[in-house]
PDB file of C-alpha atoms in Angstrom:
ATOM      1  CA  UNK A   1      61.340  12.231  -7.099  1.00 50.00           C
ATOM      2  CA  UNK A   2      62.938   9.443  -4.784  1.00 81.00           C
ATOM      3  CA  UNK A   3      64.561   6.913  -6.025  1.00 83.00           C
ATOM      4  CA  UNK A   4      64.000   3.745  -4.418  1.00 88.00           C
ATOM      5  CA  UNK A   5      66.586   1.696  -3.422  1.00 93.00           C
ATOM      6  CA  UNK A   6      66.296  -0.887  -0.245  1.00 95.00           C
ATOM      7  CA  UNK A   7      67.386  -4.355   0.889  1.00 97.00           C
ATOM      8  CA  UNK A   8      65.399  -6.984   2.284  1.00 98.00           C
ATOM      9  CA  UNK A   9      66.108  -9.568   4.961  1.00 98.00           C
ATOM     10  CA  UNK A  10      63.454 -12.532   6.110  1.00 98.00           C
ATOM     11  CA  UNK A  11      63.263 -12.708   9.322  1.00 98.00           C
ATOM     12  CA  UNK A  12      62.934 -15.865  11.924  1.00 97.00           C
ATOM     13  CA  UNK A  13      60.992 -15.806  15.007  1.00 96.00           C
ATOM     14  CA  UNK A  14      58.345 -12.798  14.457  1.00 96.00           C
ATOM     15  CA  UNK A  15      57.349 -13.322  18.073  1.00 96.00           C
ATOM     16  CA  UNK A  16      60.343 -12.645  19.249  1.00 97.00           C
ATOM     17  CA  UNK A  17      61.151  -9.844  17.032  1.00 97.00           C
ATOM     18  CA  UNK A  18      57.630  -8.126  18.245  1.00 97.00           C
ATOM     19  CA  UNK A  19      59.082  -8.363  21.461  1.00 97.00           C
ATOM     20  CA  UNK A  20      62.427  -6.624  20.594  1.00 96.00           C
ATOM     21  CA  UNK A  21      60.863  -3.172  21.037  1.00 96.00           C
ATOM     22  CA  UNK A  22      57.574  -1.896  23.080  1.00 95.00           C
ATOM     23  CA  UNK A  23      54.474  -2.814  21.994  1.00 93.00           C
ATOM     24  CA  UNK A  24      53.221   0.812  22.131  1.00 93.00           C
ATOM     25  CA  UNK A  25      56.008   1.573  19.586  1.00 95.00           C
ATOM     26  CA  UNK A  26      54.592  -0.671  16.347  1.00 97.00           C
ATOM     27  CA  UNK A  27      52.055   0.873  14.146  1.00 97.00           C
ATOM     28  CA  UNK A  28      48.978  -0.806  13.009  1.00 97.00           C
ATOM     29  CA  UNK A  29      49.084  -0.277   8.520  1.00 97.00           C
ATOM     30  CA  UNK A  30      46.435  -1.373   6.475  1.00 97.00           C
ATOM     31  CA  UNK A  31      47.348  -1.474   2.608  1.00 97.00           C
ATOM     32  CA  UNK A  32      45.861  -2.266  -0.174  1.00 97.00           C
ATOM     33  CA  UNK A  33      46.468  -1.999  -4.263  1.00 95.00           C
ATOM     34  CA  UNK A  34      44.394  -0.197  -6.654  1.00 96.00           C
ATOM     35  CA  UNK A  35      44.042  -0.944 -10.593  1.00 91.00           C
ATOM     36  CA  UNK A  36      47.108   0.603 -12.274  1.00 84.00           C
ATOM     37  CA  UNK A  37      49.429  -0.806  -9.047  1.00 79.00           C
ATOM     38  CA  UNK A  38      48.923   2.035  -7.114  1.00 95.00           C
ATOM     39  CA  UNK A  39      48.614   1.104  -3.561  1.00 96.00           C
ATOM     40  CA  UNK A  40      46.522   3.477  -0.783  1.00 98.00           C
ATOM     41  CA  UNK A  41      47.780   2.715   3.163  1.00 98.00           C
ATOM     42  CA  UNK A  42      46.794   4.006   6.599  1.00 98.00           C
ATOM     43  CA  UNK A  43      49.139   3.878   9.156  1.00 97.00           C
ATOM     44  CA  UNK A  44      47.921   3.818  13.220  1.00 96.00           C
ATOM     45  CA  UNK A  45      50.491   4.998  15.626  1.00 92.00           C
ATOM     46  CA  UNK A  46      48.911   5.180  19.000  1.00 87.00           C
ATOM     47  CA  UNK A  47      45.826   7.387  17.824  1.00 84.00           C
ATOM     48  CA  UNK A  48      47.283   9.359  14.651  1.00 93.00           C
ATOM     49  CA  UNK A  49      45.889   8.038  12.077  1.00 95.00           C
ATOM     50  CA  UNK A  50      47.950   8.577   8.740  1.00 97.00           C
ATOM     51  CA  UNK A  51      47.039   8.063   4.904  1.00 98.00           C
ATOM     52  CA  UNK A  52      48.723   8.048   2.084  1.00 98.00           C
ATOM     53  CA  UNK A  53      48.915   7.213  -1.872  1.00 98.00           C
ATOM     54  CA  UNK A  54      52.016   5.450  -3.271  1.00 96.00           C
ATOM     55  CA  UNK A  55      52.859   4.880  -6.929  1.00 94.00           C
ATOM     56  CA  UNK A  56      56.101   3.199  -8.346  1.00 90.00           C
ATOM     57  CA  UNK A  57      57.145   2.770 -11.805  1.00 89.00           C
ATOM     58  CA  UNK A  58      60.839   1.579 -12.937  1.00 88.00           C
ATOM     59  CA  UNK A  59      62.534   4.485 -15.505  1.00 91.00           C
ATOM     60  CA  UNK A  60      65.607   4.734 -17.184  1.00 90.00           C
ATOM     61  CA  UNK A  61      67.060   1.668 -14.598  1.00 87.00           C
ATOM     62  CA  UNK A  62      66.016   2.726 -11.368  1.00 90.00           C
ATOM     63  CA  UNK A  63      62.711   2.478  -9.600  1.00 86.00           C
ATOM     64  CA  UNK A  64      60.925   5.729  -8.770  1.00 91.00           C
ATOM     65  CA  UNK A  65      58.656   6.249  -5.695  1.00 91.00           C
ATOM     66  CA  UNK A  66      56.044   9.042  -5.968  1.00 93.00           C
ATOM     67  CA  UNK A  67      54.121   9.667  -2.506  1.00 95.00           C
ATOM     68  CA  UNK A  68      51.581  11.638  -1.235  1.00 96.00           C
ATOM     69  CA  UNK A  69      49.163  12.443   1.883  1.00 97.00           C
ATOM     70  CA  UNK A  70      45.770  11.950   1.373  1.00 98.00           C
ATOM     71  CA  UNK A  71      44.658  14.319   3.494  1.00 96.00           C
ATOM     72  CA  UNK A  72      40.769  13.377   4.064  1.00 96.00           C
ATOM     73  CA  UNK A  73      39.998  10.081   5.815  1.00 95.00           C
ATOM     74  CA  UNK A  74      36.469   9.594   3.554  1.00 97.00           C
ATOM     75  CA  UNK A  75      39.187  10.020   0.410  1.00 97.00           C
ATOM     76  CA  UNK A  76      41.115   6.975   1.891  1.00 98.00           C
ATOM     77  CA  UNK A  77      37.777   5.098   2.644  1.00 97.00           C
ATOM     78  CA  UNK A  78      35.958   5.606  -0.348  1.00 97.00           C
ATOM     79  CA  UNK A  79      39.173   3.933  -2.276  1.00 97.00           C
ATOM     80  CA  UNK A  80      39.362   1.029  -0.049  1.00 97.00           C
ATOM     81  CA  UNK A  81      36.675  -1.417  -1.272  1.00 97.00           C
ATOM     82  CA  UNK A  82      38.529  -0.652  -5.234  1.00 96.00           C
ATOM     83  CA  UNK A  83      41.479  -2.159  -3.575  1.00 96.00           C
ATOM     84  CA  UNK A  84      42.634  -5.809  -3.780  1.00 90.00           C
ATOM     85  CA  UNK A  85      45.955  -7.871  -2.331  1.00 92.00           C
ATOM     86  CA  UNK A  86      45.275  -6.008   1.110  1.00 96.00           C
ATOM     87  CA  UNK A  87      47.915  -6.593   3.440  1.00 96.00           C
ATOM     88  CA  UNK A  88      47.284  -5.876   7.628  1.00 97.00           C
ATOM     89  CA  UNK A  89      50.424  -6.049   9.047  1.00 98.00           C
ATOM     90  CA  UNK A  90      53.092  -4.392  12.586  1.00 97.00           C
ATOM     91  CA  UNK A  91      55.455  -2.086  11.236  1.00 97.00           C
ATOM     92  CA  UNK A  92      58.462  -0.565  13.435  1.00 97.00           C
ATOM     93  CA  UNK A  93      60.422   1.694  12.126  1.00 95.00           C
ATOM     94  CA  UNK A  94      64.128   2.611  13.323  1.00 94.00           C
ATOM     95  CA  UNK A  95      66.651   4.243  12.678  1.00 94.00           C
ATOM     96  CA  UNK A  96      70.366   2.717  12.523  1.00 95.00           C
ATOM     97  CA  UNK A  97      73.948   4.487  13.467  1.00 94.00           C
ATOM     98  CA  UNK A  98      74.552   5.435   9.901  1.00 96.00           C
ATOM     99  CA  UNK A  99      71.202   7.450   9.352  1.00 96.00           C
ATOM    100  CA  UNK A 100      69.890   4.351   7.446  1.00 97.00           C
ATOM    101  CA  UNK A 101      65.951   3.707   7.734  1.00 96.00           C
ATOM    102  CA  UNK A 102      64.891   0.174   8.711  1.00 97.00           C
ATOM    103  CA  UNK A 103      61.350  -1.132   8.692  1.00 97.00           C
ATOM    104  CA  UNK A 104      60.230  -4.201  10.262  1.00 98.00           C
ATOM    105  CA  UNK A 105      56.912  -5.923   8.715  1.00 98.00           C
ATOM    106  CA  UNK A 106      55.364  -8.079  10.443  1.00 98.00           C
ATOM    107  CA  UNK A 107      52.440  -9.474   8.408  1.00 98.00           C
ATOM    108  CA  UNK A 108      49.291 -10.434   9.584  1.00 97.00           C
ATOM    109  CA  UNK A 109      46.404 -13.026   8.172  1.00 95.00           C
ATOM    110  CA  UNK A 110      42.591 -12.520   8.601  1.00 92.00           C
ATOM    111  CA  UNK A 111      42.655 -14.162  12.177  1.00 94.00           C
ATOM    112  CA  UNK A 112      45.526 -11.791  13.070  1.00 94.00           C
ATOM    113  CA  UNK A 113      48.224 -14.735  13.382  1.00 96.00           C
ATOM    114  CA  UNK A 114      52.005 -13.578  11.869  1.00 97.00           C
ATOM    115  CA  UNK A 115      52.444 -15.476   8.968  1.00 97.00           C
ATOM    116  CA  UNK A 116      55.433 -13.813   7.730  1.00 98.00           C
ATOM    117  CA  UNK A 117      58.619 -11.066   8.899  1.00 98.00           C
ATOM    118  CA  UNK A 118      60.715  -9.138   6.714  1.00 98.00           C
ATOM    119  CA  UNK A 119      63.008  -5.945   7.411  1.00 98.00           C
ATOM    120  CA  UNK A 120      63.728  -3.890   4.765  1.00 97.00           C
ATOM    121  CA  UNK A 121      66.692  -0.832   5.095  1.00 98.00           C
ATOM    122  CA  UNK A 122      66.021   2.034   3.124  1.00 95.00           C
ATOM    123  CA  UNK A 123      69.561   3.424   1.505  1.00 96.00           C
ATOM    124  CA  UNK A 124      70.565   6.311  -0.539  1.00 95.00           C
ATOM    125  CA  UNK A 125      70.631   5.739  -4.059  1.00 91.00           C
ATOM    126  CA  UNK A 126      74.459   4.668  -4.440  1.00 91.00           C
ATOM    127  CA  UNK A 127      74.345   2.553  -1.834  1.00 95.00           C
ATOM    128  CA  UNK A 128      74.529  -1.228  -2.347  1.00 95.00           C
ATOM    129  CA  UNK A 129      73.865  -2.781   0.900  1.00 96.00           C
ATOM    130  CA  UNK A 130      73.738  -1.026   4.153  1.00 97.00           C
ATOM    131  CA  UNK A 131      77.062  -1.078   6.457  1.00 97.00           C
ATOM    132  CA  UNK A 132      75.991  -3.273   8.979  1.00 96.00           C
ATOM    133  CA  UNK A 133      72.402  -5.330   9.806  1.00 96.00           C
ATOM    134  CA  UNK A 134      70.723  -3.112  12.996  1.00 95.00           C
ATOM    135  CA  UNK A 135      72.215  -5.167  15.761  1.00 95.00           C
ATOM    136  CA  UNK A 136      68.511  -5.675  17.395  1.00 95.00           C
ATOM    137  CA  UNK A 137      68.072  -8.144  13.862  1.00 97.00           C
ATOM    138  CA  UNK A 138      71.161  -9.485  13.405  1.00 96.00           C
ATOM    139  CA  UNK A 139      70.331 -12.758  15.360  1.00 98.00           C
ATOM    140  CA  UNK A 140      66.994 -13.246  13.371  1.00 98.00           C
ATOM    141  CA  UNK A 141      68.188 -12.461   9.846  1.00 98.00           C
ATOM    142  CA  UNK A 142      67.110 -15.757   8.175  1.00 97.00           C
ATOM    143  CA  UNK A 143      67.487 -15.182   4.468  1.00 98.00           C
ATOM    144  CA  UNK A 144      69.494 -11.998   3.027  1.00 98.00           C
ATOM    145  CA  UNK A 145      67.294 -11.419  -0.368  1.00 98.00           C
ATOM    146  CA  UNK A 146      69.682 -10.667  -3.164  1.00 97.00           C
ATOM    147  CA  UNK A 147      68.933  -7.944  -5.803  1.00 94.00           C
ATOM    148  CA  UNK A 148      67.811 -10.376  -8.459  1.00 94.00           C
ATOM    149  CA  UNK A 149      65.046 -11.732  -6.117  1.00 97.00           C
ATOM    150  CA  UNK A 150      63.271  -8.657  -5.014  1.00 93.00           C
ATOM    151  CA  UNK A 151      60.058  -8.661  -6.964  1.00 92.00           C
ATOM    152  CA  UNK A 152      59.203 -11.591  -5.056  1.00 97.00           C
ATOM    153  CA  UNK A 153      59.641 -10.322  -1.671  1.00 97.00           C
ATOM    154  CA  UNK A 154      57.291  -7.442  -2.534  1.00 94.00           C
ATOM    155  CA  UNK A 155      53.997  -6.564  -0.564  1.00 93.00           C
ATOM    156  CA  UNK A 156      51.887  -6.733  -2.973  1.00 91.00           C
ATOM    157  CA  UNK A 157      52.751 -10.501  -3.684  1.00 95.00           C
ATOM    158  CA  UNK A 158      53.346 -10.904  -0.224  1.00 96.00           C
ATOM    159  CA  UNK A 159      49.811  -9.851   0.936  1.00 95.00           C
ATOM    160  CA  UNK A 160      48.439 -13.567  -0.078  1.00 96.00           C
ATOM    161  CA  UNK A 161      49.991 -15.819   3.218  1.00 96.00           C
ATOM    162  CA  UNK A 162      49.931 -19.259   0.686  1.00 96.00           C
ATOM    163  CA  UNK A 163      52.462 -17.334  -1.617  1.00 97.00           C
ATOM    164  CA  UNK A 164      54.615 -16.077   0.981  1.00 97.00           C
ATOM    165  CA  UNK A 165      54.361 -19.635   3.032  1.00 96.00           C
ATOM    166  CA  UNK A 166      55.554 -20.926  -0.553  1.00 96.00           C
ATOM    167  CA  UNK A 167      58.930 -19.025  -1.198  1.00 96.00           C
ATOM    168  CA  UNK A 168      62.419 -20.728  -1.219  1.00 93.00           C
ATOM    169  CA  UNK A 169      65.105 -19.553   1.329  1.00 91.00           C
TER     170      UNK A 169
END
């Protein structure tokens, strides 16, 4: 099972950072967290639709990610309406010149407005902090979010727009 291990970086200007890359190249995700912290999310690229079941829980000091397909649609809807902190957000993902996996969030409230951005880079399990920011962020890296601050840069508590407007750079 995958470890977990990531950065996070708050991002400035989400309008310009949507227009960094094509508009054709963002996916459309739709999350949302069962009882027990599980979380269900279906991800649109173009017109693939993708769905899939997440659940972390921290063990002997690291956070483990178990992940799976859900591979019927009606499985995916039938869970939705159990779901609560639902989060609608842009996601691009790219890859950096190290092999490092960076995805851009760009969350979304009910009226579709971008309330909040935040990139997270995906790194091997010894890795504390990536080599370099992907040079398309660099200029809109507002806050670097250290280690002892992740749980509150999470989706889960970032789905609710009056928390996230309330954090402290």
């Amino acid at each position: 099972m995958p470890t977990e291990n990531e950065r996070k970086y708050v991002l400035s200007d989400p309008t310009a950072v949507l227009a960094l890359w094509d508009r054709a190249t963002w996916s459309e995700i739709r999350q949302g967290y069962l009882p027990g912290d599980a979380r269900i999310r279906r991800r649109i690229d173009n017109d693939r639709r993708e769905d899939s079941f997440t659940y972390k829980i921290a063990a002997a000091g690291r956070l483990i990610e178990i992940e799976t397909a859900i591979a019927e649609p009606r499985d995916f809807d039938d869970l939705w309406p159990l779901t609560s902190r639902r989060i609608h957000k842009l996601r691009r993902t790219a890859v950096d010149r190290h092999g490092l996996q960076w995805d851009v969030d760009l969350l979304m409230d009910d009226a579709g407005d971008i309330y909040f951005a935040l990139a997270e880079c995906e790194m091997p399990e010894a890795m504390d902090t990536p080599p370099e920011i992907l040079p398309e962020l660099a200029p809109f890296i507002r806050f670097e979010v250290p280690r002892d601050r992740q749980a509150e840069f999470v989706n889960a508590r970032l789905a609710d727009p009056a928390y996230a407007a309330l954090l402290v750079f």
